[in-house]
């Protein structure tokens, strides 16, 4: 089912909010937003039930424009607020949207513990390999050797893989797409939102303004196209050596497992506690 | 709980805070263990699930504070409890609660600082931090408990203020109050006045989450209620959307202050003892107020005209109550387990009217009544 963009805009963009938005033309954030709205539409989640939480960064501005219960939190902390919302009202459908710096530098501790805790939450991380909003400083996913405003002599630290981190930390569902692979992204977001448990979708995205330009990666279109060439499927990646995988982006579902969800486990705790209280 | 309440309970301050929170309707706690506050978390981890509430131990205090803001936005009364090092960590999201006007209660059981400091010693070193700890200009409500019974009643009041004014409220306890056991007769839950936030009554399309009524407070919708709205830590307009328009920014700040100024008579709580004919008086708060009361009573036995003003509300500083007393008396003694964090407020209000005598302990030791009794005697002007 293709959903006309205009219908999506009419249904989900805030009418009483003054645009334009803060994003640069061509920014990958818009593609992720479109994919998220299509997933919500397909899953037919009511707007009143949807809570979209974000941290601080360019990505963090997304909730401002969308007609849900929206929560623009502090830098790195989106998942902590989301945890409170979800536990207080488990009926709500809570999605957190974060940047790479947001989720894995300042918010890294919250991220791994949210994955370990396995609440029924969806986390979308827009990984553009840079601190976009603050002007292009290096982030935990900035590649070794690359340029940023705080690594003009070449970056000397190693990037880590957000998705692998999520798998190791215990997330129920982990998937990766790029902003080139918009159809795949739609499907992965849909699956993530349906998943019972902590679901992570990492989206490789272009910040041509702060990252691309400095590293001679061309404009938005060039960067987005480059993801097409770099992408390999999970199945293909499995057959390759680590050396062969160098410079590639593995896309698809990296983990999908069923584990006890702490929201539901806590219901059992409540029942146990109430029974004991009655006896006492 | 009402069953238990018929007979006196032997409780420590931390436990009384839990009783107060539960009676006030708190149904969510998130936090991180720390001495001397951990008993609050431990007891709530037992009690909350039994009443359909939620307890969660987070990965740090930053997360604990974030989670209680989230829970409150989803419509649940929420609190956290910590001590110095954790109080440092909550400041970031405490500021968020101030700006986004999210009702919640933060207990800081003070211990010696700075840094890891003196984990098991009493102190009152976090008073100005409670006032100004989170960055930026902001009003804040800070309450201090001095007894086990206080720990119950003031916790209920803290939730009531939080709900009525849509603000975070800080309760300062200290190691002495937290761990002292006393027999207390808690009131029946039904007799305790409990306030809840006002929910919007207009249709969702008309709802302006940050418009403010005559008092400056807006009705608060919960996520999921059908009143979809935006919550942000950026300065925002009446709809909650970010703004940099100077008029809107100023209006926003003024409204936050106005809420509190309008509520002064209710928010600013003090207890006054023997003040009618007092020529000298003591201003004290927290566990030190107890020592001060005893010292004042002992001095009164010798005919010394001394009184006590116990501050329950530290901020907004209760200047309206204090100013006339500074005019009435010749001298005021301000004992504190810090270098003078409230005495500077007293001096600010005093403007030279009355002699302000500081009495400070920063050695991790409690200020005793004996110590204060002698100090009062030294202040008696020669006949
Ligand atoms: C505690 C704190 N430290 C620093 C900042 C400044 N800051 C704002 S956004 C940001 C980085 C954003 O980068 P990223 O999370 O990758 O998101 P992007 O802007 O690229 O979407 C930083 C450091 C802040 N807001 N709060
Ligand atoms: S700075 Fe980068 S991440 Fe931010 S809006 Fe522009 S292109 Fe997007």
XYZ file of C-alpha atoms and ligand atoms in Angstrom:
697
model
C 0.000 0.000 0.000
C 1.538 3.304 -1.018
C 0.434 6.224 1.047
C 0.327 9.554 -0.774
C 2.725 12.003 0.854
C 0.079 14.692 0.986
C -2.342 12.486 2.893
C 0.424 11.764 5.361
C 1.204 15.445 5.801
C -2.418 16.350 6.290
C -2.954 13.648 8.814
C 0.187 13.876 10.923
C 1.818 17.308 10.667
C 0.754 19.846 13.253
C -1.538 22.439 11.743
C -1.052 24.982 14.480
C 2.734 24.856 14.369
C 4.566 27.433 12.291
C 6.907 25.952 9.735
C 9.578 25.898 8.224
C 11.366 23.259 10.248
C 15.007 23.563 11.324
C 16.440 20.879 9.041
C 18.759 21.647 6.115
C 17.433 20.854 2.628
C 18.274 17.257 1.754
C 18.815 16.119 5.349
C 18.115 12.435 5.907
C 15.976 13.228 8.935
C 12.999 13.939 6.669
C 13.219 10.494 5.081
C 13.180 8.866 8.497
C 10.213 10.975 9.535
C 8.300 9.930 6.414
C 9.074 6.269 7.063
C 7.944 6.550 10.673
C 4.661 8.172 9.675
C 4.013 5.507 7.072
C 4.663 2.807 9.657
C 2.270 4.453 12.095
C -0.346 4.807 9.369
C 0.012 1.201 8.246
C -0.188 -0.077 11.782
C -3.171 2.192 12.333
C -1.928 3.440 15.698
C -4.198 6.199 16.937
C -2.540 9.579 17.320
C -3.722 9.807 20.906
C -1.941 6.583 21.771
C 1.334 7.597 20.158
C 4.063 9.149 22.245
C 7.121 10.354 20.367
C 10.048 11.200 22.620
C 13.350 12.644 21.473
C 16.611 13.969 22.821
C 18.520 17.034 21.687
C 20.036 17.437 18.244
C 18.696 17.957 14.745
C 16.989 14.578 15.001
C 15.515 15.648 18.338
C 13.375 18.288 16.651
C 11.222 15.727 14.853
C 8.462 15.454 17.496
C 7.858 19.212 17.423
C 6.258 18.949 14.007
C 4.114 15.877 14.544
C 0.602 15.669 15.884
C 1.142 13.074 18.634
C 1.857 13.307 22.326
C 5.347 14.673 21.850
C 8.196 14.927 24.294
C 11.393 16.758 23.414
C 13.607 15.869 26.374
C 17.218 16.643 27.337
C 20.348 15.570 25.430
C 20.749 11.798 25.638
C 17.877 11.225 28.037
C 14.949 10.447 25.746
C 14.868 6.810 26.806
C 14.712 7.683 30.506
C 11.628 9.856 30.011
C 10.177 7.245 27.665
C 10.695 4.600 30.344
C 8.666 6.665 32.815
C 5.869 7.263 30.320
C 5.671 3.610 29.327
C 5.704 2.260 32.863
C 3.108 4.776 34.015
C 0.818 3.962 31.097
C 1.772 0.735 29.311
C -1.133 1.164 26.886
C 0.738 3.987 25.146
C 2.824 3.281 22.078
C 6.156 4.920 22.860
C 8.824 5.617 20.264
C 12.085 7.393 21.026
C 13.988 9.141 18.263
C 17.634 9.960 18.835
C 20.862 11.034 17.152
C 24.070 8.996 17.288
C 25.710 11.350 19.768
C 22.479 11.660 21.690
C 21.859 7.922 22.014
C 25.377 6.562 22.319
C 27.653 9.269 23.767
C 25.809 11.231 26.439
C 22.919 8.770 26.422
C 25.004 5.606 26.033
C 24.373 4.386 29.531
C 20.616 4.860 29.200
C 20.684 3.132 25.829
C 22.381 -0.064 26.974
C 20.237 -0.270 30.082
C 17.041 0.336 28.145
C 18.077 -2.555 25.881
C 18.906 -4.771 28.838
C 15.708 -3.855 30.660
C 13.619 -4.757 27.639
C 10.579 -2.549 28.079
C 8.151 -2.546 25.210
C 9.661 0.534 23.521
C 10.900 1.412 20.052
C 14.163 3.308 19.631
C 15.101 4.894 16.318
C 18.641 6.148 16.028
C 19.515 8.395 13.145
C 23.202 7.747 12.701
C 24.796 10.508 10.635
C 28.307 9.950 12.086
C 28.489 13.479 13.476
C 27.095 16.043 15.901
C 24.921 17.872 13.413
C 23.199 20.469 15.517
C 26.267 21.795 17.311
C 28.245 22.232 14.116
C 30.055 19.040 13.180
C 32.073 17.753 16.123
C 32.991 14.058 16.181
C 30.556 11.548 17.661
C 30.986 7.905 18.791
C 30.250 6.814 15.223
C 32.621 9.172 13.404
C 34.986 6.913 11.416
C 38.694 6.705 12.219
C 40.704 9.218 10.231
C 37.798 11.442 9.252
C 37.416 15.164 9.621
C 35.219 17.001 12.053
C 35.433 20.424 13.698
C 37.114 18.788 16.689
C 39.320 16.425 14.678
C 40.831 18.567 11.966
C 44.035 16.513 12.107
C 42.060 13.348 11.446
C 39.963 11.428 13.963
C 42.030 9.071 16.112
C 39.231 7.151 17.869
C 37.323 4.166 16.576
C 33.646 4.202 15.803
C 31.416 1.623 17.372
C 28.491 -0.158 15.877
C 25.253 0.987 17.464
C 23.333 -2.074 16.330
C 25.904 -4.547 17.621
C 25.913 -2.691 20.903
C 22.130 -3.044 21.081
C 22.284 -6.774 20.328
C 24.903 -7.364 23.008
C 23.009 -5.273 25.540
C 19.949 -7.473 25.085
C 17.490 -5.701 22.795
C 14.715 -7.953 21.494
C 14.839 -6.587 17.973
C 17.674 -4.827 16.182
C 17.699 -3.714 12.565
C 19.600 -1.356 10.335
C 18.670 0.510 7.186
C 19.913 3.600 5.388
C 17.990 6.578 4.110
C 18.565 5.253 0.590
C 16.683 2.067 1.443
C 13.419 3.809 2.199
C 11.184 0.789 1.497
C 13.222 -1.406 3.785
C 13.157 1.314 6.418
C 9.355 1.446 6.258
C 9.169 -2.284 6.847
C 11.740 -2.337 9.610
C 10.020 0.450 11.501
C 6.726 -1.342 11.183
C 8.274 -4.547 12.518
C 10.014 -2.684 15.323
C 6.798 -1.047 16.467
C 4.973 -4.362 16.372
C 7.726 -6.118 18.286
C 6.970 -6.881 21.897
C 10.140 -5.799 23.672
C 12.852 -3.220 23.175
C 13.266 -2.690 19.440
C 16.077 -0.685 17.882
C 16.270 0.594 14.340
C 19.525 2.257 13.364
C 19.244 4.421 10.278
C 22.405 5.429 8.472
C 21.707 8.961 7.363
C 23.364 11.870 5.632
C 24.505 15.045 7.283
C 26.042 16.440 4.124
C 26.273 19.872 5.741
C 28.399 19.028 8.756
C 29.922 15.686 7.826
C 29.752 15.180 4.060
C 31.249 18.488 3.063
C 34.255 18.209 5.385
C 34.987 14.662 4.260
C 34.499 15.328 0.552
C 31.526 12.997 0.296
C 29.562 15.312 -1.983
C 26.048 16.661 -1.599
C 22.976 15.015 -0.106
C 22.231 13.035 -3.253
C 25.822 11.791 -3.546
C 25.860 10.656 0.035
C 22.490 8.922 -0.174
C 23.542 7.149 -3.368
C 26.767 5.989 -1.741
C 24.696 4.018 0.786
C 23.325 1.997 -2.105
C 26.829 0.908 -3.041
C 27.965 0.246 0.489
C 24.935 -1.743 1.616
C 25.039 -5.520 1.976
C 22.323 -7.757 3.329
C 22.623 -9.608 6.612
C 22.776 -12.905 4.716
C 25.594 -11.662 2.523
C 27.485 -10.150 5.449
C 27.455 -13.514 7.204
C 29.400 -15.048 4.331
C 32.033 -12.331 4.334
C 35.201 -11.967 6.400
C 35.565 -8.943 8.676
C 38.102 -7.548 6.199
C 35.625 -7.881 3.353
C 32.940 -6.207 5.431
C 35.154 -3.168 5.987
C 33.439 -0.050 4.615
C 30.153 -1.895 4.066
C 26.840 -1.221 5.759
C 24.958 -4.339 6.792
C 21.244 -3.758 6.392
C 18.245 -5.793 7.486
C 17.243 -7.539 10.684
C 20.272 -8.258 12.882
C 18.392 -9.678 15.842
C 14.848 -10.794 16.499
C 14.204 -12.782 19.652
C 11.436 -13.178 22.179
C 12.242 -12.481 25.798
C 10.246 -11.536 28.875
C 9.237 -7.883 28.722
C 9.703 -5.950 31.922
C 6.404 -4.062 31.542
C 4.619 -7.414 31.655
C 6.879 -8.920 34.284
C 6.084 -5.951 36.480
C 2.362 -6.695 36.241
C 3.185 -10.067 37.792
C 5.182 -8.349 40.525
C 2.154 -6.166 41.254
C -0.088 -9.215 41.518
C 2.361 -10.986 43.835
C 2.734 -7.890 46.001
C -1.013 -7.311 46.209
C -1.621 -10.935 47.239
C 0.993 -10.762 49.981
C -0.485 -7.492 51.200
C -3.941 -9.064 51.400
C -2.614 -11.927 53.479
C -0.794 -9.631 55.886
C -2.733 1.667 55.692
C -5.631 3.060 57.749
C -5.684 -0.137 59.849
C -2.107 0.404 60.953
C -2.683 4.025 61.653
C -4.811 3.418 64.698
C -1.782 2.534 66.741
C 1.413 4.572 66.832
C 4.144 3.372 64.501
C 7.832 3.325 65.244
C 9.254 4.868 62.109
C 12.407 6.488 60.869
C 12.229 9.685 58.843
C 12.821 7.901 55.555
C 9.939 5.524 56.242
C 7.654 8.400 57.186
C 8.414 10.005 53.829
C 7.236 6.802 52.164
C 4.003 6.802 54.192
C 3.450 10.443 53.260
C 4.103 9.784 49.594
C 1.681 6.864 49.465
C -1.077 8.791 51.229
C -0.473 11.740 48.880
C -1.123 9.406 45.946
C 2.417 8.831 44.724
C 2.339 5.791 42.466
C 5.711 5.958 40.761
C 9.263 5.973 42.020
C 12.460 5.881 39.991
C 15.892 6.336 41.489
C 19.318 5.017 42.282
C 20.548 3.720 45.665
C 22.530 6.070 47.907
C 23.150 6.456 51.617
C 21.345 7.864 53.583
C 18.302 7.815 51.285
C 18.169 4.173 50.165
C 15.464 3.102 52.628
C 12.973 5.244 50.724
C 13.613 3.299 47.524
C 13.701 -0.053 49.285
C 10.409 0.479 51.053
C 8.699 1.831 47.947
C 9.894 -1.186 45.965
C 7.782 -3.239 48.377
C 4.809 -0.918 48.821
C 4.232 0.543 45.355
C 3.481 -2.672 43.437
C 1.051 -3.690 46.181
C -1.075 -0.614 45.462
C -0.803 -0.861 41.682
C 2.084 1.586 41.499
C 5.483 1.244 39.886
C 8.993 1.157 41.290
C 12.049 1.105 39.095
C 15.723 1.267 39.917
C 17.393 3.140 37.094
C 20.988 3.158 35.867
C 21.734 6.485 37.556
C 20.007 9.507 39.073
C 19.854 11.351 35.769
C 17.706 8.506 34.512
C 15.662 8.414 37.717
C 14.764 12.064 37.344
C 13.973 11.620 33.639
C 11.709 8.683 34.397
C 9.677 10.499 37.043
C 9.103 13.403 34.665
C 7.924 10.913 32.037
C 5.635 9.170 34.504
C 4.143 12.449 35.668
C 3.452 13.470 32.077
C 1.615 10.188 31.688
C -0.596 11.222 34.605
C 1.001 9.543 37.626
C 2.236 11.239 40.783
C 5.928 10.506 40.908
C 8.979 10.995 43.084
C 12.647 10.218 43.458
C 14.933 10.236 46.498
C 18.661 10.720 46.653
C 21.555 12.334 48.499
C 24.331 14.814 47.574
C 26.127 13.046 44.700
C 22.818 11.968 43.192
C 21.337 15.397 43.807
C 24.115 16.766 41.594
C 23.088 14.365 38.849
C 19.369 15.114 38.947
C 19.881 18.836 38.349
C 19.714 18.608 34.553
C 16.297 17.011 34.410
C 15.096 18.964 37.436
C 15.526 22.039 35.239
C 13.434 20.261 32.638
C 10.662 19.725 35.173
C 10.830 23.456 36.014
C 10.572 24.579 32.399
C 8.003 22.014 31.307
C 6.055 22.521 34.573
C 5.912 18.870 35.497
C 4.692 18.096 39.029
C 7.033 15.764 40.917
C 8.790 15.462 44.253
C 12.535 15.107 44.810
C 13.818 14.088 48.235
C 17.428 14.921 49.046
C 18.560 13.365 52.296
C 21.553 15.604 52.884
C 24.915 14.164 53.869
C 28.337 15.761 54.165
C 29.819 17.020 50.900
C 31.143 18.073 48.492
C 31.641 15.032 46.264
C 31.424 11.679 48.030
C 32.025 13.724 51.169
C 30.828 12.186 54.407
C 28.289 9.565 53.374
C 26.994 8.783 56.840
C 27.239 12.189 58.520
C 24.518 14.797 58.774
C 24.887 18.094 56.953
C 22.844 20.911 55.478
C 25.251 21.817 52.734
C 22.812 21.499 49.822
C 20.487 24.370 50.689
C 21.694 26.885 48.127
C 22.177 24.093 45.639
C 18.517 23.192 46.013
C 17.755 26.834 45.269
C 20.089 27.360 42.339
C 21.448 23.931 41.405
C 19.875 23.650 37.998
C 21.091 26.282 35.583
C 19.148 29.327 34.514
C 16.827 31.693 36.280
C 13.968 29.795 37.857
C 11.703 29.811 40.887
C 11.762 26.670 43.015
C 10.021 25.301 46.071
C 12.287 23.785 48.726
C 10.906 22.329 51.963
C 12.867 21.073 54.991
C 11.757 18.355 57.415
C 12.895 18.246 61.024
C 11.113 15.269 62.599
C 9.669 11.923 61.663
C 6.145 13.357 61.814
C 7.254 16.262 59.595
C 8.619 13.760 57.141
C 5.071 12.458 56.743
C 3.125 15.725 56.687
C 5.586 17.739 54.636
C 5.818 15.003 52.017
C 2.041 15.184 51.582
C 2.272 18.972 51.324
C 5.114 18.679 48.813
C 2.924 16.575 46.523
C 0.011 18.963 46.997
C 2.125 21.982 46.066
C 3.632 20.111 43.110
C 0.178 19.228 41.794
C -1.491 22.551 42.462
C 1.234 24.706 40.946
C 2.637 22.244 38.385
C 6.139 22.457 39.803
C 8.853 20.112 41.014
C 9.150 20.326 44.809
C 12.362 19.520 46.656
C 12.271 18.069 50.150
C 15.493 18.440 52.112
C 15.909 15.905 54.855
C 19.179 15.087 56.551
C 20.907 12.047 57.923
C 19.631 12.689 61.462
C 15.946 13.018 60.535
C 16.216 10.180 58.035
C 17.520 7.626 60.501
C 15.974 8.722 63.795
C 13.231 6.383 64.946
C 10.236 7.894 66.697
C 6.783 6.719 67.607
C 4.326 8.619 65.463
C 0.584 8.579 65.177
C -0.106 8.982 61.496
C -3.506 10.359 60.567
C -5.997 8.165 58.802
C -5.441 8.417 55.064
C -9.026 9.588 54.616
C -8.425 12.599 56.817
C -5.413 13.809 54.896
C -6.027 16.599 52.405
C -4.750 15.486 49.019
C -4.724 17.719 45.947
C -4.611 16.558 42.349
C -3.608 18.471 39.254
C -6.415 20.140 37.382
C -7.232 18.405 34.109
C -8.362 20.376 31.072
C -12.116 20.659 30.659
C -12.117 22.343 27.236
C -12.330 20.334 24.001
C -8.869 19.146 22.862
C -8.777 21.662 20.000
C -9.005 24.523 22.455
C -6.392 23.255 24.846
C -3.360 25.486 25.386
C -1.040 23.542 27.658
C 1.044 26.549 28.683
C -1.442 29.379 28.656
C -1.900 29.715 32.414
C -5.047 30.735 34.288
C -5.322 33.732 36.604
C -2.808 32.069 38.933
C -0.494 31.353 36.020
C -1.132 27.601 36.194
C -2.460 25.673 33.200
C -4.617 22.581 33.480
C -2.472 19.543 32.764
C -3.461 16.827 30.322
C -1.800 13.430 30.503
C -0.328 11.701 27.500
C -3.033 9.441 26.164
C -5.932 11.648 27.321
C -6.712 12.868 23.833
C -5.124 16.276 24.413
C -2.125 15.798 22.170
C 0.435 18.442 22.916
C 4.132 19.193 22.819
C 6.427 19.180 25.843
C 9.924 20.590 25.554
C 12.791 21.925 27.625
C 13.121 24.824 25.193
C 11.427 28.052 26.197
C 8.026 27.785 24.604
C 4.841 29.651 23.794
C 1.341 28.948 25.114
C 1.066 25.899 22.865
C 4.358 24.483 24.041
C 6.212 25.243 20.810
C 9.747 26.629 20.998
C 10.022 30.394 20.769
C 12.758 33.006 20.867
C 10.381 35.925 20.584
C 11.535 38.230 23.421
C 7.971 39.078 24.443
C 6.980 35.436 24.653
C 10.171 34.496 26.443
C 9.694 37.168 29.074
C 6.026 36.307 29.472
C 6.975 32.685 30.020
C 9.503 33.470 32.747
C 7.186 35.919 34.453
C 4.369 33.413 34.534
C 6.573 30.788 36.170
C 7.447 33.292 38.899
C 3.894 34.561 39.215
C 2.603 31.066 39.963
C 4.793 30.935 43.031
C 4.299 34.537 44.170
C 0.525 34.037 44.020
C 0.890 31.008 46.204
C 3.168 32.594 48.824
C 0.697 32.444 51.698
C 0.190 28.742 51.142
C 3.685 27.735 50.054
C 5.696 29.597 52.669
C 5.395 27.473 55.787
C 7.010 28.205 59.146
C 6.395 27.187 62.756
C 6.808 29.777 65.410
C 7.503 29.001 69.079
C 7.556 31.504 71.973
C 7.754 34.422 69.583
C 5.075 36.709 71.104
C 7.310 38.449 73.605
C 10.664 37.368 72.208
C 13.578 39.746 72.213
C 15.956 37.188 70.777
C 15.111 34.451 68.351
C 16.536 31.516 66.522
C 15.891 30.700 62.866
C 16.482 27.014 62.239
C 15.379 24.236 59.906
C 15.809 20.507 59.489
C 17.100 18.433 62.380
C 18.786 21.529 63.839
C 15.342 23.056 64.478
C 14.777 20.308 67.039
C 17.936 21.140 68.927
C 16.968 24.794 68.710
C 13.511 24.168 70.174
C 14.950 22.346 73.135
C 17.575 25.075 73.691
C 14.877 27.762 73.541
C 12.703 25.882 76.038
C 15.642 25.500 78.419
C 16.557 29.168 78.141
C 12.912 30.154 78.708
C 13.066 28.276 82.020
C 15.680 30.849 83.061
C 13.404 33.667 81.976
C 15.245 34.445 78.738
C 12.841 35.975 76.225
C 13.883 33.862 73.304
C 11.782 32.327 70.561
C 12.181 30.057 67.574
C 11.103 30.372 64.003
C 11.363 27.011 62.307
C 11.527 27.256 58.551
C 9.709 24.510 56.731
C 9.835 26.350 53.443
C 13.368 27.455 52.676
C 12.519 28.732 49.199
C 10.715 30.863 48.270
C 12.370 32.352 51.329
C 9.592 33.278 53.802
C 10.585 36.908 54.117
C 7.072 38.104 54.934
C 7.115 36.115 58.148
C 10.704 36.887 58.993
C 10.826 40.639 58.371
C 8.499 41.656 61.261
C 10.378 39.371 63.635
C 13.671 40.986 62.666
C 12.060 44.303 63.560
C 10.715 42.935 66.846
C 13.944 41.332 68.105
C 17.399 42.610 68.915
C 19.282 39.587 67.710
C 18.736 36.420 65.734
C 20.758 33.231 65.885
C 20.985 31.114 62.744
C 22.463 27.682 63.457
C 23.229 25.510 60.432
C 25.291 22.470 59.534
C 26.971 24.421 56.734
C 28.968 27.648 56.449
C 25.908 29.874 56.438
C 23.573 29.125 53.576
C 20.373 30.377 55.183
C 22.021 33.055 57.323
C 22.913 34.836 54.111
C 19.217 34.878 53.198
C 18.428 36.233 56.670
C 21.054 38.936 56.238
C 19.628 39.833 52.846
C 16.172 40.322 54.330
C 17.434 41.937 57.532
C 19.101 44.907 55.881
C 20.914 45.799 59.069
C 17.861 45.917 61.373
C 18.815 43.181 63.796
C 22.084 41.558 64.854
C 22.480 38.319 62.888
C 24.583 35.718 64.700
C 25.732 32.708 62.725
C 26.411 29.345 64.296
C 27.915 26.856 61.892
C 29.195 23.326 62.026
C 31.045 21.849 59.087
C 32.728 18.949 60.880
C 30.108 16.303 60.181
C 28.733 16.617 63.707
C 25.172 17.374 64.686
C 24.392 20.707 66.360
C 23.140 19.832 69.850
C 20.625 21.665 71.997
C 23.285 22.097 74.685
C 25.534 23.906 72.256
C 22.700 26.225 71.235
C 21.599 26.814 74.829
C 25.056 28.192 75.616
C 25.076 30.215 72.462
C 21.719 31.787 73.344
C 22.946 32.651 76.832
C 25.928 34.459 75.360
C 23.582 36.563 73.248
C 21.568 37.917 76.186
C 22.248 41.614 76.362
C 23.629 42.678 79.792
C 20.771 43.865 82.038
C 24.118 18.265 28.407
C 24.293 18.815 27.054
N 25.523 18.852 26.501
C 25.677 19.359 25.267
C 24.615 19.828 24.560
C 24.841 20.411 23.203
N 24.379 19.574 22.107
C 23.195 19.764 21.529
S 22.875 18.713 20.268
C 24.388 17.970 20.482
C 24.857 16.863 19.584
C 23.877 16.387 18.618
O 24.411 15.374 17.838
P 23.619 14.053 17.571
O 23.079 13.500 18.824
O 24.480 13.131 16.795
O 22.340 14.540 16.746
P 22.215 15.315 15.348
O 22.212 16.778 15.646
O 23.348 14.906 14.479
O 20.893 14.867 14.845
C 25.097 18.555 21.515
C 26.445 18.143 21.908
C 23.348 19.779 25.181
N 22.243 20.220 24.576
N 23.215 19.261 26.406
S 23.115 19.864 10.225
Fe 23.136 17.838 9.313
S 21.790 16.605 10.614
Fe 21.378 18.736 11.060
S 19.668 19.267 9.728
Fe 21.549 19.855 8.654
S 22.018 18.077 7.410
Fe 20.562 17.393 8.929
